[in-house]
Short mmCIF file of C-alpha atoms in Angstrom, two decimals:
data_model
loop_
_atom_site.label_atom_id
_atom_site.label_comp_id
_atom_site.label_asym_id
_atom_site.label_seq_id
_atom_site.Cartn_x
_atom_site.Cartn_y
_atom_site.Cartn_z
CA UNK A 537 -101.93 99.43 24.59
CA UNK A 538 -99.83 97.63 27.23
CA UNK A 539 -101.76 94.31 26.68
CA UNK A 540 -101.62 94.01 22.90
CA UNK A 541 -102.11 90.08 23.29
CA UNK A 542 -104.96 90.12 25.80
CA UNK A 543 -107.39 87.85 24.44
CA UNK A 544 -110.15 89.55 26.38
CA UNK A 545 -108.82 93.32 25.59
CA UNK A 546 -108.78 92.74 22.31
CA UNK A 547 -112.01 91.20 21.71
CA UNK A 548 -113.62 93.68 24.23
CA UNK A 549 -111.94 96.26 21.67
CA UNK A 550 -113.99 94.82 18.82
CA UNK A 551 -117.12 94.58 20.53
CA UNK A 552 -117.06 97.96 21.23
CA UNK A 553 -116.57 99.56 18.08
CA UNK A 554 -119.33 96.86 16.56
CA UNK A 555 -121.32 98.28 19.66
CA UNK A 556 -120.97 101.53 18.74
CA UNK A 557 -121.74 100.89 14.67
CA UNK A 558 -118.01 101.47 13.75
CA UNK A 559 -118.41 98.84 11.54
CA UNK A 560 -115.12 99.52 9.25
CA UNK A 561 -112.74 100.08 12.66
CA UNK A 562 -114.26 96.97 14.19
CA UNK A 563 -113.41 95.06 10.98
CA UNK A 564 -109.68 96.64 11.35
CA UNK A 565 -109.63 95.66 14.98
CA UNK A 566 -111.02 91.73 14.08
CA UNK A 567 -108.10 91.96 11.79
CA UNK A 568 -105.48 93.27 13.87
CA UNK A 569 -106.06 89.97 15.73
CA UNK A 570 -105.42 87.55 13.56
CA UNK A 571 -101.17 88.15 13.93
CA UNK A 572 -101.55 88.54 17.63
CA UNK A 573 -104.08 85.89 18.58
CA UNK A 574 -103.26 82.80 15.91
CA UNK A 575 -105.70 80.42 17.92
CA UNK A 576 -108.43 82.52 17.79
CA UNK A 577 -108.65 82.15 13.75
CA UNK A 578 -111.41 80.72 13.40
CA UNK A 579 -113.79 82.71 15.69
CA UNK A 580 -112.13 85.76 13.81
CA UNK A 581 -112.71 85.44 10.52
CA UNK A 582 -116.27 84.19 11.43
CA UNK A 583 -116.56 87.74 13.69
CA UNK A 584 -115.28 89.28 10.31
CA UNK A 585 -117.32 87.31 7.34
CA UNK A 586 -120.47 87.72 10.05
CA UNK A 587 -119.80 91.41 10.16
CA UNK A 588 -119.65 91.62 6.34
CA UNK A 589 -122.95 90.19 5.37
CA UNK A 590 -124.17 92.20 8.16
CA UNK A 591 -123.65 95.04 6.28
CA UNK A 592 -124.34 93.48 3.03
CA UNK A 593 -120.83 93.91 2.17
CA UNK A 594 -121.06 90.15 0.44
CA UNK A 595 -118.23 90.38 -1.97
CA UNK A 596 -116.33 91.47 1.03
CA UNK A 597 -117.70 88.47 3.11
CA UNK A 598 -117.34 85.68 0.04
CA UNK A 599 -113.18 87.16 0.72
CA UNK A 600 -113.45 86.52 4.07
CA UNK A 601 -114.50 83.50 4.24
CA UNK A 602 -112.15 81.76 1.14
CA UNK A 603 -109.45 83.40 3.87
CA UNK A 604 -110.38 81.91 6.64
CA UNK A 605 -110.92 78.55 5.18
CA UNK A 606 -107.37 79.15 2.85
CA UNK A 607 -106.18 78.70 6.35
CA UNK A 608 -108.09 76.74 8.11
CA UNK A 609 -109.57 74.18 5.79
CA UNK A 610 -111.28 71.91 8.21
CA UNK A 611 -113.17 74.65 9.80
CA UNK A 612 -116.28 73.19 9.88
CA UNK A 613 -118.06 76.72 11.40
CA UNK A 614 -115.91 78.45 8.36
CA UNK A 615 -117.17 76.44 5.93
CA UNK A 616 -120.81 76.10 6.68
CA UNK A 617 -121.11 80.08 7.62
CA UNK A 618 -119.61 80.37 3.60
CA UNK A 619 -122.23 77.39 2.59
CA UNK A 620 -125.48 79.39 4.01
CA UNK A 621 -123.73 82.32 2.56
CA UNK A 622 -123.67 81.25 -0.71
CA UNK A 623 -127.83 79.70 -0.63
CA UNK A 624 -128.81 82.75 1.02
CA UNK A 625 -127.23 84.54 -2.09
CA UNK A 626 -128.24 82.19 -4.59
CA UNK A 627 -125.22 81.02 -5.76
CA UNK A 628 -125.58 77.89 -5.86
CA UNK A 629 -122.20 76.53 -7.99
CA UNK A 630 -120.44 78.27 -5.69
CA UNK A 631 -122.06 76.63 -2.57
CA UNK A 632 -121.95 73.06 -4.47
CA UNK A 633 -118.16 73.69 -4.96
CA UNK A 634 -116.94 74.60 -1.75
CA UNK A 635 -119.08 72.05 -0.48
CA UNK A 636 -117.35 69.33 -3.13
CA UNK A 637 -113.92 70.74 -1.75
CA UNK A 638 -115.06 70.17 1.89
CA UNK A 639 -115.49 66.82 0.63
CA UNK A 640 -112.75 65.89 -0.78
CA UNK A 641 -110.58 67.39 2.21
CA UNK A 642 -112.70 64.43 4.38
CA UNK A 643 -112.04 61.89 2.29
CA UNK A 644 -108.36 62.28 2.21
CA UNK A 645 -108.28 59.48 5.23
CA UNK A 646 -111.95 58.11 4.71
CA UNK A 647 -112.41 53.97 3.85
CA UNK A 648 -115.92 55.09 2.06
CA UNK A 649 -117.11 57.99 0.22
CA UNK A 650 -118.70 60.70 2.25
CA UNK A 651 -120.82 63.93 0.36
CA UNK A 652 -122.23 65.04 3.66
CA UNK A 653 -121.36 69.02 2.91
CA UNK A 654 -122.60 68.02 -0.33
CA UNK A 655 -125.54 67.41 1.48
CA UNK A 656 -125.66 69.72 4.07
CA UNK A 657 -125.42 72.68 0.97
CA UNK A 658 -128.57 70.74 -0.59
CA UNK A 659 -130.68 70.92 2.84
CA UNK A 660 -129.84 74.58 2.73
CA UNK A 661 -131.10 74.74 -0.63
CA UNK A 662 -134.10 73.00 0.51
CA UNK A 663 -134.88 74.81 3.54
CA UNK A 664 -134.70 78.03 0.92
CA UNK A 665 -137.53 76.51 -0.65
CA UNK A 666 -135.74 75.34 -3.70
CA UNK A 667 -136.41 71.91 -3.98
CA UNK A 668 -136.04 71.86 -7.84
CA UNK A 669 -132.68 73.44 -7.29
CA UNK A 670 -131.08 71.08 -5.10
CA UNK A 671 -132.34 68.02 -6.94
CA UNK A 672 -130.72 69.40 -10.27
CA UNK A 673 -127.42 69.56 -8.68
CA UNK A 674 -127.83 66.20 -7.05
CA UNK A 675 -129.34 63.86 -9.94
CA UNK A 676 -126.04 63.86 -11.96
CA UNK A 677 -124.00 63.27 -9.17
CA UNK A 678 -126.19 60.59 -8.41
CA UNK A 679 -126.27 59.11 -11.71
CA UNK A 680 -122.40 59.42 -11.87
CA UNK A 681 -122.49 57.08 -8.62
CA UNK A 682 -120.74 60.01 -6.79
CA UNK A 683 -123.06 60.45 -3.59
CA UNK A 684 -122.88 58.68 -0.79
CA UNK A 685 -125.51 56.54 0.53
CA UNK A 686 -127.34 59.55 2.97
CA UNK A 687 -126.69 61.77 0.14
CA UNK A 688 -128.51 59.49 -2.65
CA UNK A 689 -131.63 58.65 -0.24
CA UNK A 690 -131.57 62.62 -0.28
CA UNK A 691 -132.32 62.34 -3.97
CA UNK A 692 -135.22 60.37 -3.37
CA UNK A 693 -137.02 62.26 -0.73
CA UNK A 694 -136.48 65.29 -2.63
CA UNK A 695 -138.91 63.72 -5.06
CA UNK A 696 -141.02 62.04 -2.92
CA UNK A 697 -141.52 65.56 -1.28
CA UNK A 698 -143.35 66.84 -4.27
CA UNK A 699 -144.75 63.71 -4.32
CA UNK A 700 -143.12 62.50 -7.31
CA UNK A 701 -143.49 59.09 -6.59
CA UNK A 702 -142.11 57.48 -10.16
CA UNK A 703 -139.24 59.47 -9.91
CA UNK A 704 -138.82 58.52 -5.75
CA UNK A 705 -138.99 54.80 -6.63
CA UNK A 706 -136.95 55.01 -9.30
CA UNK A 707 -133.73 56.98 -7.17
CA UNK A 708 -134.56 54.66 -4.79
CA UNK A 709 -134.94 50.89 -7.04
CA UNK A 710 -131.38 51.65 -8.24
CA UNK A 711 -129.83 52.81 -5.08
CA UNK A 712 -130.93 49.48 -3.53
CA UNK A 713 -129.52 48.01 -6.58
CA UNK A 714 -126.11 49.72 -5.71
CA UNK A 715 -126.43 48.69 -2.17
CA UNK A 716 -128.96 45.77 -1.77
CA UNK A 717 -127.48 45.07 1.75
CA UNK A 718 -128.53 48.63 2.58
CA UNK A 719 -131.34 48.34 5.40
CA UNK A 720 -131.99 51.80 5.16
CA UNK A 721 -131.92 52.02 1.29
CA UNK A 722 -134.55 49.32 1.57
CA UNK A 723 -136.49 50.79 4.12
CA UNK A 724 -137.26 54.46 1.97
CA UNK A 725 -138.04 52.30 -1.05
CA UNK A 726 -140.50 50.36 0.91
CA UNK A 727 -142.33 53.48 1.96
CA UNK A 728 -142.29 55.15 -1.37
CA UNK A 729 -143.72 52.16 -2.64
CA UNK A 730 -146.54 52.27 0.16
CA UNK A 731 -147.33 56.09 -0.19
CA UNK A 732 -147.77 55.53 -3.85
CA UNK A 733 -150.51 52.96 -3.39
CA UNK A 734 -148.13 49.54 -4.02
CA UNK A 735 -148.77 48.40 0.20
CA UNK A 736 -147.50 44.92 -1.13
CA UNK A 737 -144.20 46.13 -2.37
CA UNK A 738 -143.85 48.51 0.19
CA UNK A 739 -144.47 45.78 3.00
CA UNK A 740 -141.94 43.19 0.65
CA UNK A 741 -139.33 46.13 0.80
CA UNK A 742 -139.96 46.98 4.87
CA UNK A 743 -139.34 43.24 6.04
CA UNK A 744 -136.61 43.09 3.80
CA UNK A 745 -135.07 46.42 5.80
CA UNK A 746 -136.40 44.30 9.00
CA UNK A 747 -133.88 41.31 7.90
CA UNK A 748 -131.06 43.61 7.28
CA UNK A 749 -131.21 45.06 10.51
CA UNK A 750 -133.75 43.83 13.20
CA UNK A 751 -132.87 46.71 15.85
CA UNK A 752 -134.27 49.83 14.17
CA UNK A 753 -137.56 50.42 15.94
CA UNK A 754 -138.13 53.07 13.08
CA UNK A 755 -138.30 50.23 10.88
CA UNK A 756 -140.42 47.99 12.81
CA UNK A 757 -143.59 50.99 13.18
CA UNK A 758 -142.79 51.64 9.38
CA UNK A 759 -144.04 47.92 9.10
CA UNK A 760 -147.12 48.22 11.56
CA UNK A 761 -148.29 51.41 9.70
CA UNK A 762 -148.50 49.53 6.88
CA UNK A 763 -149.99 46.25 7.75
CA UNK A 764 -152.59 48.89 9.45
CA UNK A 765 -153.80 50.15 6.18
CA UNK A 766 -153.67 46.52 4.09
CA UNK A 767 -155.83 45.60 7.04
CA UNK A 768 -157.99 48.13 8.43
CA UNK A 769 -160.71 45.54 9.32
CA UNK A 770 -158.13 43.68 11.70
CA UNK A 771 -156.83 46.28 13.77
CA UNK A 772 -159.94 47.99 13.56
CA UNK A 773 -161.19 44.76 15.71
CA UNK A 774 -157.62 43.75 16.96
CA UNK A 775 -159.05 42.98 20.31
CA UNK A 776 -161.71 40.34 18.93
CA UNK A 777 -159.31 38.34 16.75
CA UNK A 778 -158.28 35.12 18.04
CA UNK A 779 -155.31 34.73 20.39
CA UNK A 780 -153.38 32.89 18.07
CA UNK A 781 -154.38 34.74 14.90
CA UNK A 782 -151.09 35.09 13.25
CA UNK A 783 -151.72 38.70 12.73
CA UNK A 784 -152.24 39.59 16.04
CA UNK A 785 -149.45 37.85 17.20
CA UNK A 786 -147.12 39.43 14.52
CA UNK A 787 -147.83 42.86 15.05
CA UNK A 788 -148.16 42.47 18.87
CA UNK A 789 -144.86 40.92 18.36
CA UNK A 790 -143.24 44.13 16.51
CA UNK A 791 -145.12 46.48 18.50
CA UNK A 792 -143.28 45.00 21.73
CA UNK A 793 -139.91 44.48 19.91
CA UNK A 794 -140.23 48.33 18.94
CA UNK A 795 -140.84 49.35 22.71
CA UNK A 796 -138.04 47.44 24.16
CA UNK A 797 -135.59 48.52 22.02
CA UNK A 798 -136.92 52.19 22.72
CA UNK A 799 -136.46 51.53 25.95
CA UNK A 800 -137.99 54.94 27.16
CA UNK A 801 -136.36 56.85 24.72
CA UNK A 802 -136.96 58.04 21.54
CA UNK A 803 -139.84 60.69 20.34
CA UNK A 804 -142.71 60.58 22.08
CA UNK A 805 -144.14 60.11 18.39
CA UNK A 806 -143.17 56.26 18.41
CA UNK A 807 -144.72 55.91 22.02
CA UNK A 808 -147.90 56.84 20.59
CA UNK A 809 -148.06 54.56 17.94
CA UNK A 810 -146.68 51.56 20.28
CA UNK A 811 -149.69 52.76 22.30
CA UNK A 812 -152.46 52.45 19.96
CA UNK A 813 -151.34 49.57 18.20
CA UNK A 814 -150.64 47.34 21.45
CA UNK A 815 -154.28 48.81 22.80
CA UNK A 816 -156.17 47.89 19.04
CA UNK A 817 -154.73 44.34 19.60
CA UNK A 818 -156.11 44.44 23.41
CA UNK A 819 -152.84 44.78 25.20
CA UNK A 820 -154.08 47.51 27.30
CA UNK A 821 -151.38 46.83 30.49
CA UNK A 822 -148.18 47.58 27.71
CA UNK A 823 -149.94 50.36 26.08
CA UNK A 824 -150.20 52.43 29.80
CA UNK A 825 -146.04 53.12 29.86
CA UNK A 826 -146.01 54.30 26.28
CA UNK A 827 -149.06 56.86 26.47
CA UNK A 828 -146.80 58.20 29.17
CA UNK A 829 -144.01 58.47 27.80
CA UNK A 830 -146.53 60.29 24.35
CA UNK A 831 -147.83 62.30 27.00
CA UNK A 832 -144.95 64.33 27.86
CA UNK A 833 -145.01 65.95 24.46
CA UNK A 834 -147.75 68.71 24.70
CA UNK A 835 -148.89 68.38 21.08
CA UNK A 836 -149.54 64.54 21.69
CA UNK A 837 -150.66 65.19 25.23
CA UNK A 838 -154.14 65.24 24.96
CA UNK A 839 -154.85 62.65 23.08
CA UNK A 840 -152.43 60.26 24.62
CA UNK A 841 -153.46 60.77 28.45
CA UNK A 842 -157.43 59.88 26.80
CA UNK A 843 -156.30 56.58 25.24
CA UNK A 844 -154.46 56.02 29.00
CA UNK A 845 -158.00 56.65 30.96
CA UNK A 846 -159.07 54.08 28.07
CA UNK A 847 -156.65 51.76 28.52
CA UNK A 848 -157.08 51.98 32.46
CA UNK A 849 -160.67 51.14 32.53
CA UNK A 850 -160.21 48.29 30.14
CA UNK A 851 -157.99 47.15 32.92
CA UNK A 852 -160.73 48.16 35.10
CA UNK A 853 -158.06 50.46 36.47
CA UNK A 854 -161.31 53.59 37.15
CA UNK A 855 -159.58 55.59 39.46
CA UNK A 856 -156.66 55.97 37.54
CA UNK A 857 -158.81 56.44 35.04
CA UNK A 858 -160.46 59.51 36.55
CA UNK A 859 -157.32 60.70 37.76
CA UNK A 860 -155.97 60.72 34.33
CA UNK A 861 -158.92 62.29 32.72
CA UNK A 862 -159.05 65.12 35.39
CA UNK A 863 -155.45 66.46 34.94
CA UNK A 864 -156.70 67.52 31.53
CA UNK A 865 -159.48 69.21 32.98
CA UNK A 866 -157.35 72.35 33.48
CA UNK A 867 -156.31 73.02 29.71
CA UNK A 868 -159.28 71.71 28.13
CA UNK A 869 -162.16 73.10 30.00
CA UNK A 870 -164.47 73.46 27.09
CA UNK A 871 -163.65 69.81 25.78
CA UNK A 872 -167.03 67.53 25.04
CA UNK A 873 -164.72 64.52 24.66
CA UNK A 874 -162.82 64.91 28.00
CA UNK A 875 -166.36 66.14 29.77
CA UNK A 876 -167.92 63.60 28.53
#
């Protein structure tokens, strides 16, 4: 009572009552906040709308949260907490129009067009499990040229998901159209085009993404994996191909090019595949720093410190070898491939 604009007090206040399942005084006390404590807006109303659905009050929260954002409409914690409101409810207009007004707030000073709550209310959609959903809000939007680029490519892994791949290359064919200097654009279409059986056009599509934009390691192991499968017989016996074997050299080339611009970073994922495709083309000395760096991912551990102990003795390395193989003695004591 003699600190009515303590920040702490009056928060303290709140907690209590929610504390002590005085839901309704808590709500007055959030409230009561808002006049004294203007810059703490935003964490109120989300304290309130929170509260709300809590209780499954969610007429009450929808109110709360038009409030909040009425006020402060570039909350971006306002207007998410209302977007996974809305999905969680089902309402999905709703969520697609407050997403759309998010939007269009953003592009008030933007050079390009930019749907990313559009997109951020579909990936709640899809992470509901309602794939079918989000794509029938998307496609007309789409078709109406009114997504941006992230947005569109959105379309097309929606499909590809289900693995609708017509429909994926399709969304994909004319959003390269749209954007033909689009590395990225021309990168998904490349690996639609793979994963529905068409390796050619996917690898035409890939190195076009590659010429577009020659720094994107992603794009670079997206074109190893799949020269890999329209040549299982070469990197199958990578090591025993000639030295100048323009195969070799190429994807020795890009598997190098990939690790340098990784640079130790990046998911240990990538390491992996630098790994194996530097060791199936019998560069066993690169392939030792990126099984280590693979390594430190548990899932990816195993198998990456036994390709190491491989790639040691090839370099007739043995007591590294050993060394490796016996710190995975310890979590894999009933292993035949590490005994062995």
């Amino acid at each position: 009572t003699q600190h009515p604009d303590s920040l702490q007090l009056g928060m303290l206040r709140a907690e209590v009552l929610l504390r002590s399942r005085r839901w309704d005084a808590a709500l007055d006390a959030y409230r009561d906040l808002l006049t004294v404590l203007p810059t703490e807006r935003e964490h109120i109303y989300m304290a309130m709308a929170e509260l709300a659905v809590h209780l499954e009050r969610h007429d009450e929260a929808t109110s709360l949260w038009a409030e909040g954002l009425s006020i402060l409409p570039d909350s971006r914690p306002l207007r998410l907490g209302a977007l996974q409101h809305h999905v969680a409810l089902g309402r999905d207009a709703e969520a697609m129009a407050m997403a759309a007004a998010g939007d269009s707030l953003a592009a008030i000073d933007a050079e390009a067009l930019d749907t990313s709550w559009v997109r951020t209310a579909a990936g709640l959609m899809v992470n509901e499990g309602r794939d079918e959903a989000a794509v029938g809000i998307l496609r007309p939007l789409f078709d109406a040229e009114a997504l941006d680029l992230e947005t569109s490519l959105l379309v097309g892994r929606l499909f590809a998901r289900r693995e609708n791949w017509p429909a994926a290359i399709e969304t994909l064919e004319t959003g390269v159209s749209r954007r033909p200097d689009s590395a990225l654009a021309q990168m998904c279409l490349g690996e639609f085009r793979a994963e529905s059986g068409d390796l050619e056009g996917g690898e035409r599509h890939v190195r076009r993404a590659i010429e577009l934009d020659p720094t994107d390691h992603d794009f670079l192991l997206s074109l190893i994996s799949i020269l890999s499968r329209r040549h299982p017989e070469a990197f199958a016996n990578g090591e025993r191909l000639p030295l100048d074997d323009p195969l070799r050299r190429e994807v020795l080339d890009l598997a190098e090019r990939a690790q340098t611009l990784l640079a130790g970073g990046g998911p240990p994922a990538s390491h992996m595949m630098i790994g194996a495709t530097l060791q199936a083309m019998g560069a066993h000395a690169a392939a030792v720093p990126a099984y280590r760096l693979a390594a430190t991912e548990p899932q990816l551990a195993r198998d990456a410190l036994l390709n190491l102990s491989l790639a040691y003795e090839k370099l007739a390395r043995k007591d590294e070898a050993r060394e490796v193989l016996e710190t995975l003695l310890p979590e894999n004591e009933e292993d035949p491939v590490v005994l062995n």
